[in-house]
Coordinates of C-alpha atoms in Angstrom, one line a residue:
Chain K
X1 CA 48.0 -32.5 -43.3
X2 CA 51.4 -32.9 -42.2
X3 CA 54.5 -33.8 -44.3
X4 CA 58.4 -34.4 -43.7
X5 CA 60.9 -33.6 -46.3
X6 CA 64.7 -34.7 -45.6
X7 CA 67.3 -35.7 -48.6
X8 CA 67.2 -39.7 -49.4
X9 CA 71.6 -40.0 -48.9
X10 CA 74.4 -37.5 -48.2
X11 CA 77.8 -38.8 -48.7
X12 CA 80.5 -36.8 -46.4
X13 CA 84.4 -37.3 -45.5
X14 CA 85.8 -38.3 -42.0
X15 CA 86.9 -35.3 -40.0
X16 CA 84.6 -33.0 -42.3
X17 CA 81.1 -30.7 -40.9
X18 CA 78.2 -32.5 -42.3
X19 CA 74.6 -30.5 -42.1
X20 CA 71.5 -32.7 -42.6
X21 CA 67.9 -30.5 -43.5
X22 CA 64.3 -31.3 -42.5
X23 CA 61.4 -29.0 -43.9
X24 CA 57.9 -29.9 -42.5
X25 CA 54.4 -28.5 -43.2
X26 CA 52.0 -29.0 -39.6
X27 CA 49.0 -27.8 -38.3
X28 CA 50.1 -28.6 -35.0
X29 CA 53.5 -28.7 -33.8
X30 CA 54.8 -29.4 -30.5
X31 CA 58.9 -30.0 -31.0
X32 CA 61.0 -31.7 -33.6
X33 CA 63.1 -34.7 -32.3
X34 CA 65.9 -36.4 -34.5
X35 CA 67.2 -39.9 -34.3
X36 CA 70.0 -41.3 -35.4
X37 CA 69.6 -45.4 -36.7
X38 CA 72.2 -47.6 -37.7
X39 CA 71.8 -50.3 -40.3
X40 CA 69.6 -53.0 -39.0
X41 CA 69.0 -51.5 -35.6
X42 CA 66.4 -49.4 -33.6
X43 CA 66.8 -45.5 -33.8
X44 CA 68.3 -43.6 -30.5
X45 CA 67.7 -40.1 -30.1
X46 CA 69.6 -37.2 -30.5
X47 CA 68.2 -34.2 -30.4
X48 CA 64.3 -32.3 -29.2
X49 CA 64.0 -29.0 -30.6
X50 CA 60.8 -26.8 -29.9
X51 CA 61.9 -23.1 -29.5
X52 CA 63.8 -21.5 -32.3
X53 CA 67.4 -21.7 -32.4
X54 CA 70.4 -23.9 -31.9
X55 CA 70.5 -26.8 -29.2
X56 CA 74.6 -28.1 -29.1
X57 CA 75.4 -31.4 -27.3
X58 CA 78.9 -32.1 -28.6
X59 CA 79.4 -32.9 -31.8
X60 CA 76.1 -32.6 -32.9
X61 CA 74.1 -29.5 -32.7
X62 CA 70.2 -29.3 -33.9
X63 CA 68.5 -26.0 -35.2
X64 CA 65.0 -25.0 -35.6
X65 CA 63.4 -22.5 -36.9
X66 CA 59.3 -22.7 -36.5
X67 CA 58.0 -19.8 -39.0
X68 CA 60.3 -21.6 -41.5
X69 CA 59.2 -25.3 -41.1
X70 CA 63.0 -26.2 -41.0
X71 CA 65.4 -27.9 -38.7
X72 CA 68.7 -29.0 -39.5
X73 CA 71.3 -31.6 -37.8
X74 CA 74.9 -30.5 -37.7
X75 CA 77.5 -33.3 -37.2
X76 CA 81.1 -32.1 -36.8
X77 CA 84.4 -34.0 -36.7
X78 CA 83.3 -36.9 -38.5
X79 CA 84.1 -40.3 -38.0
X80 CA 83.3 -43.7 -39.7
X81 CA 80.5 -44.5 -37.0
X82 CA 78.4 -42.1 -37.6
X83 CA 77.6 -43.6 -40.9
X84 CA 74.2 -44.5 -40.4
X85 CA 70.2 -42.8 -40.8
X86 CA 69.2 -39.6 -39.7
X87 CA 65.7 -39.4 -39.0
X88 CA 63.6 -35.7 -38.1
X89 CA 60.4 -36.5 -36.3
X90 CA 57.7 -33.6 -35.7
X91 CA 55.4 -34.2 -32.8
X92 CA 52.2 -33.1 -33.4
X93 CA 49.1 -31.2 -31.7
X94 CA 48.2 -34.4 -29.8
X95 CA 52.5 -35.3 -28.9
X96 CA 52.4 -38.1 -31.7
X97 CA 55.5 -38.7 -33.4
X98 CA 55.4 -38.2 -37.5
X99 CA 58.6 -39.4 -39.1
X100 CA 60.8 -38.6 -42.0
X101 CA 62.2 -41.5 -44.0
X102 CA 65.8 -40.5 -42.9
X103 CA 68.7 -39.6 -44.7
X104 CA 71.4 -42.1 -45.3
X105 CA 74.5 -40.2 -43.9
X106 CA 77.7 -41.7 -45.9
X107 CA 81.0 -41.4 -44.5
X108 CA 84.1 -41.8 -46.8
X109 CA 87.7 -41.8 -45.2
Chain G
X1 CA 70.7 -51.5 -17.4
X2 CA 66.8 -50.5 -17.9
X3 CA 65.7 -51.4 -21.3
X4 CA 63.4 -52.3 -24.1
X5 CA 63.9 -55.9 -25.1
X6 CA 62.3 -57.6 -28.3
X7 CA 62.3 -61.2 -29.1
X8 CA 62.9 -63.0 -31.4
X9 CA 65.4 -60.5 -33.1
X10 CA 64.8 -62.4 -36.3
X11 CA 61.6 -64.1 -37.3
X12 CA 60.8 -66.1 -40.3
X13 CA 57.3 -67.5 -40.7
X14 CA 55.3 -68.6 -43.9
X15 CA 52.4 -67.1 -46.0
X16 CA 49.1 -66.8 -43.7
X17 CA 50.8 -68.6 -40.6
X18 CA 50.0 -66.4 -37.3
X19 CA 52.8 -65.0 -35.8
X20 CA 53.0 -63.3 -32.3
X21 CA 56.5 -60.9 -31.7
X22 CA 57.1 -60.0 -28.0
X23 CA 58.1 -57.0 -26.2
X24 CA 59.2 -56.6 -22.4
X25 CA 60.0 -53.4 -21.1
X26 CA 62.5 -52.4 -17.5
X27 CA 61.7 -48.8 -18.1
X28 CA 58.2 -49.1 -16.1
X29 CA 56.9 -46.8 -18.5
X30 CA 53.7 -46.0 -18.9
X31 CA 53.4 -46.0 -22.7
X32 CA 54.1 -48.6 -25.5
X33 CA 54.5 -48.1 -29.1
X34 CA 54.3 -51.1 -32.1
X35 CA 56.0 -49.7 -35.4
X36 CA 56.4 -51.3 -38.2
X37 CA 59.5 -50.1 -40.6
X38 CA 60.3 -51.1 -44.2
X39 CA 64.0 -50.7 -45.8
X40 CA 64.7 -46.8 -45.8
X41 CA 61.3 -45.6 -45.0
X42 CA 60.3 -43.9 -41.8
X43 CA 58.8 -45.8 -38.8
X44 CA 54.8 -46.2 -39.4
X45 CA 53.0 -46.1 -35.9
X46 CA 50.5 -49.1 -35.5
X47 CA 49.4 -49.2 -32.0
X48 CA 50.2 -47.5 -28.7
X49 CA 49.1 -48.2 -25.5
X50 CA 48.6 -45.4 -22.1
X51 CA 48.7 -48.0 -19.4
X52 CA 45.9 -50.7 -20.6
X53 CA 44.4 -47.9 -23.1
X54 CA 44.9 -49.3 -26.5
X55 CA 44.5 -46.8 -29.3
X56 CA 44.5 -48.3 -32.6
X57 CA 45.5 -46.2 -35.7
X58 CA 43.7 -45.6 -38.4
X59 CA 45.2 -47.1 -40.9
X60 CA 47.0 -50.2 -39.6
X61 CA 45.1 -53.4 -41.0
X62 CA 42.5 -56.0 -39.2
X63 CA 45.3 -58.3 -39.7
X64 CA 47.6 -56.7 -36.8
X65 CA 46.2 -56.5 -33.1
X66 CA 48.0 -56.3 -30.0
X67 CA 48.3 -57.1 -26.5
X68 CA 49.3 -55.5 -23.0
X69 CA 48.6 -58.0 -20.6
X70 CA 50.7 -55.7 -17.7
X71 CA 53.2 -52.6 -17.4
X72 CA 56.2 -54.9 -18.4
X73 CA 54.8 -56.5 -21.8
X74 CA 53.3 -55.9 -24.9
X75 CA 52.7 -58.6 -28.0
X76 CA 52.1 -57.8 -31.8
X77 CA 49.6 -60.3 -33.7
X78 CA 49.8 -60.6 -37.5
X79 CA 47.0 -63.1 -37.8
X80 CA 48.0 -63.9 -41.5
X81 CA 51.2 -62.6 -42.6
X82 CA 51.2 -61.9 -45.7
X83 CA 54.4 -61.3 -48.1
X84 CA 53.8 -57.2 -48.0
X85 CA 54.0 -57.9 -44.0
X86 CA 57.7 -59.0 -44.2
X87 CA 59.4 -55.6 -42.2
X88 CA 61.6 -54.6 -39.0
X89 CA 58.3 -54.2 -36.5
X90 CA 60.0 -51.9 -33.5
X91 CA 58.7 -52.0 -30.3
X92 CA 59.2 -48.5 -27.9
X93 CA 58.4 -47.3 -24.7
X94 CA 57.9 -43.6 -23.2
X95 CA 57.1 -42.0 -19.5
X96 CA 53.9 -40.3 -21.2
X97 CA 52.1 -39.1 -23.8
X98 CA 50.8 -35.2 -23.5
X99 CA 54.6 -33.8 -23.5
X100 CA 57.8 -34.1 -25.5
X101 CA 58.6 -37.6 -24.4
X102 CA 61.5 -39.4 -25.8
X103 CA 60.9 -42.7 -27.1
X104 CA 63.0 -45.6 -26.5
X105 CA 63.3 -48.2 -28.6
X106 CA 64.0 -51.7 -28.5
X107 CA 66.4 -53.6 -31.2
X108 CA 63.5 -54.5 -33.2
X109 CA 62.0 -57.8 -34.7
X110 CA 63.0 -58.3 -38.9
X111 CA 59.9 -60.5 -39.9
X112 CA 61.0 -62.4 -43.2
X113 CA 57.6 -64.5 -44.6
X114 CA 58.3 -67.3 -47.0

């Protein structure tokens, strides 16, 4: 079967490095995605991972590591909007998305 | 601005009374995805649609069914909502299935039954 672990909430404080963990299990895997969604609203994406290592686009960077089953998000330079869920999605063997139930990402001034 | 538009962005309907939530898409994408999302839990797939190929999951209930009359549209049917129905339903689009394709989402539909 497949399964998505990532922490419930993380509280953090503006200007701070935040990083955000997914662990998966999969018999298929064909990239890990993460979305960010803010309260009440659809999730946009951030991030595809499907080789190992770090992908950077400004101030969030995505990692992956396949043999592990882990990806992690990395937020830098915090600030007040980027309070919101952070959802890791594996795609599997037939490029369906499974989703995590996100972590609530709390920013504190 | 392409784009994934859902209406009504709020819906409120009572115990067993059909309800229809709309999707239109700019995107001309190919593929169209119904979700349905309850507070902090992850998206659960329902439907998605290749073009006019409708693919059902598994586990989504007799009680949902869907619609893609054309490219631009897609409907969700709850045929009688029940109180366990009450959720954000997302609607989202992607160029294709077979390949790492970003989804896009539209704002989403809160369904509130009374």
């Amino acid at each position: 079967g497949q399964n998505i672990d990532q922490p419930t909430e993380m509280t953090a404080t503006e200007g701070a490095i935040v990083q955000i963990n997914c662990t998966y299990q999969t018999s298929g895997f064909n990239g890990l995605f993460w979305y960010q969604q803010h309260a009440g609203e659809a999730p946009t994406f951030l991030s595809y991972n499907v080789l190992d290592g770090l992908e950077e686009k400004g101030r969030f960077s995505s990692f992956l590591s396949r043999s592990k089953g882990y990806s992690y998000l990395l937020l830098k330079e915090l600030q007040m909007k980027d309070s919101a869920s952070y959802l890791c999605a594996l795609m599997d063997s037939n490029y369906q998305l499974i989703w995590g139930a996100g972590t609530k990402l709390i920013i504190k001034p | 601005d392409a784009m994934v538009i859902q209406n009504p962005r709020y819906q409120v309907t009572q115990f067993g009374k059909p309800v229809t939530l709309s999707c239109s898409q700019t995107l001309n994408h190919n593929v169209m995805y119904w979700y349905q999302q309850k507070s902090s839990q992850a998206p659960k797939l329902l439907f998605h649609y290749y073009d006019k190929d409708f693919n059902n999951e598994a586990d989504t209930p007799d009680n949902f069914q869907s619609r893609r009359p054309n490219t631009s549209f897609c409907f969700l049917d709850i045929r009688s909502p029940g109180l366990g129905d009450a959720a954000m339903y997302l609607c989202a689009t992607s160029s294709g299935t077979g390949g790492p394709y970003e989804q896009y989402f539209g704002p989403g539909t809160r369904l509130t039954v009374t």
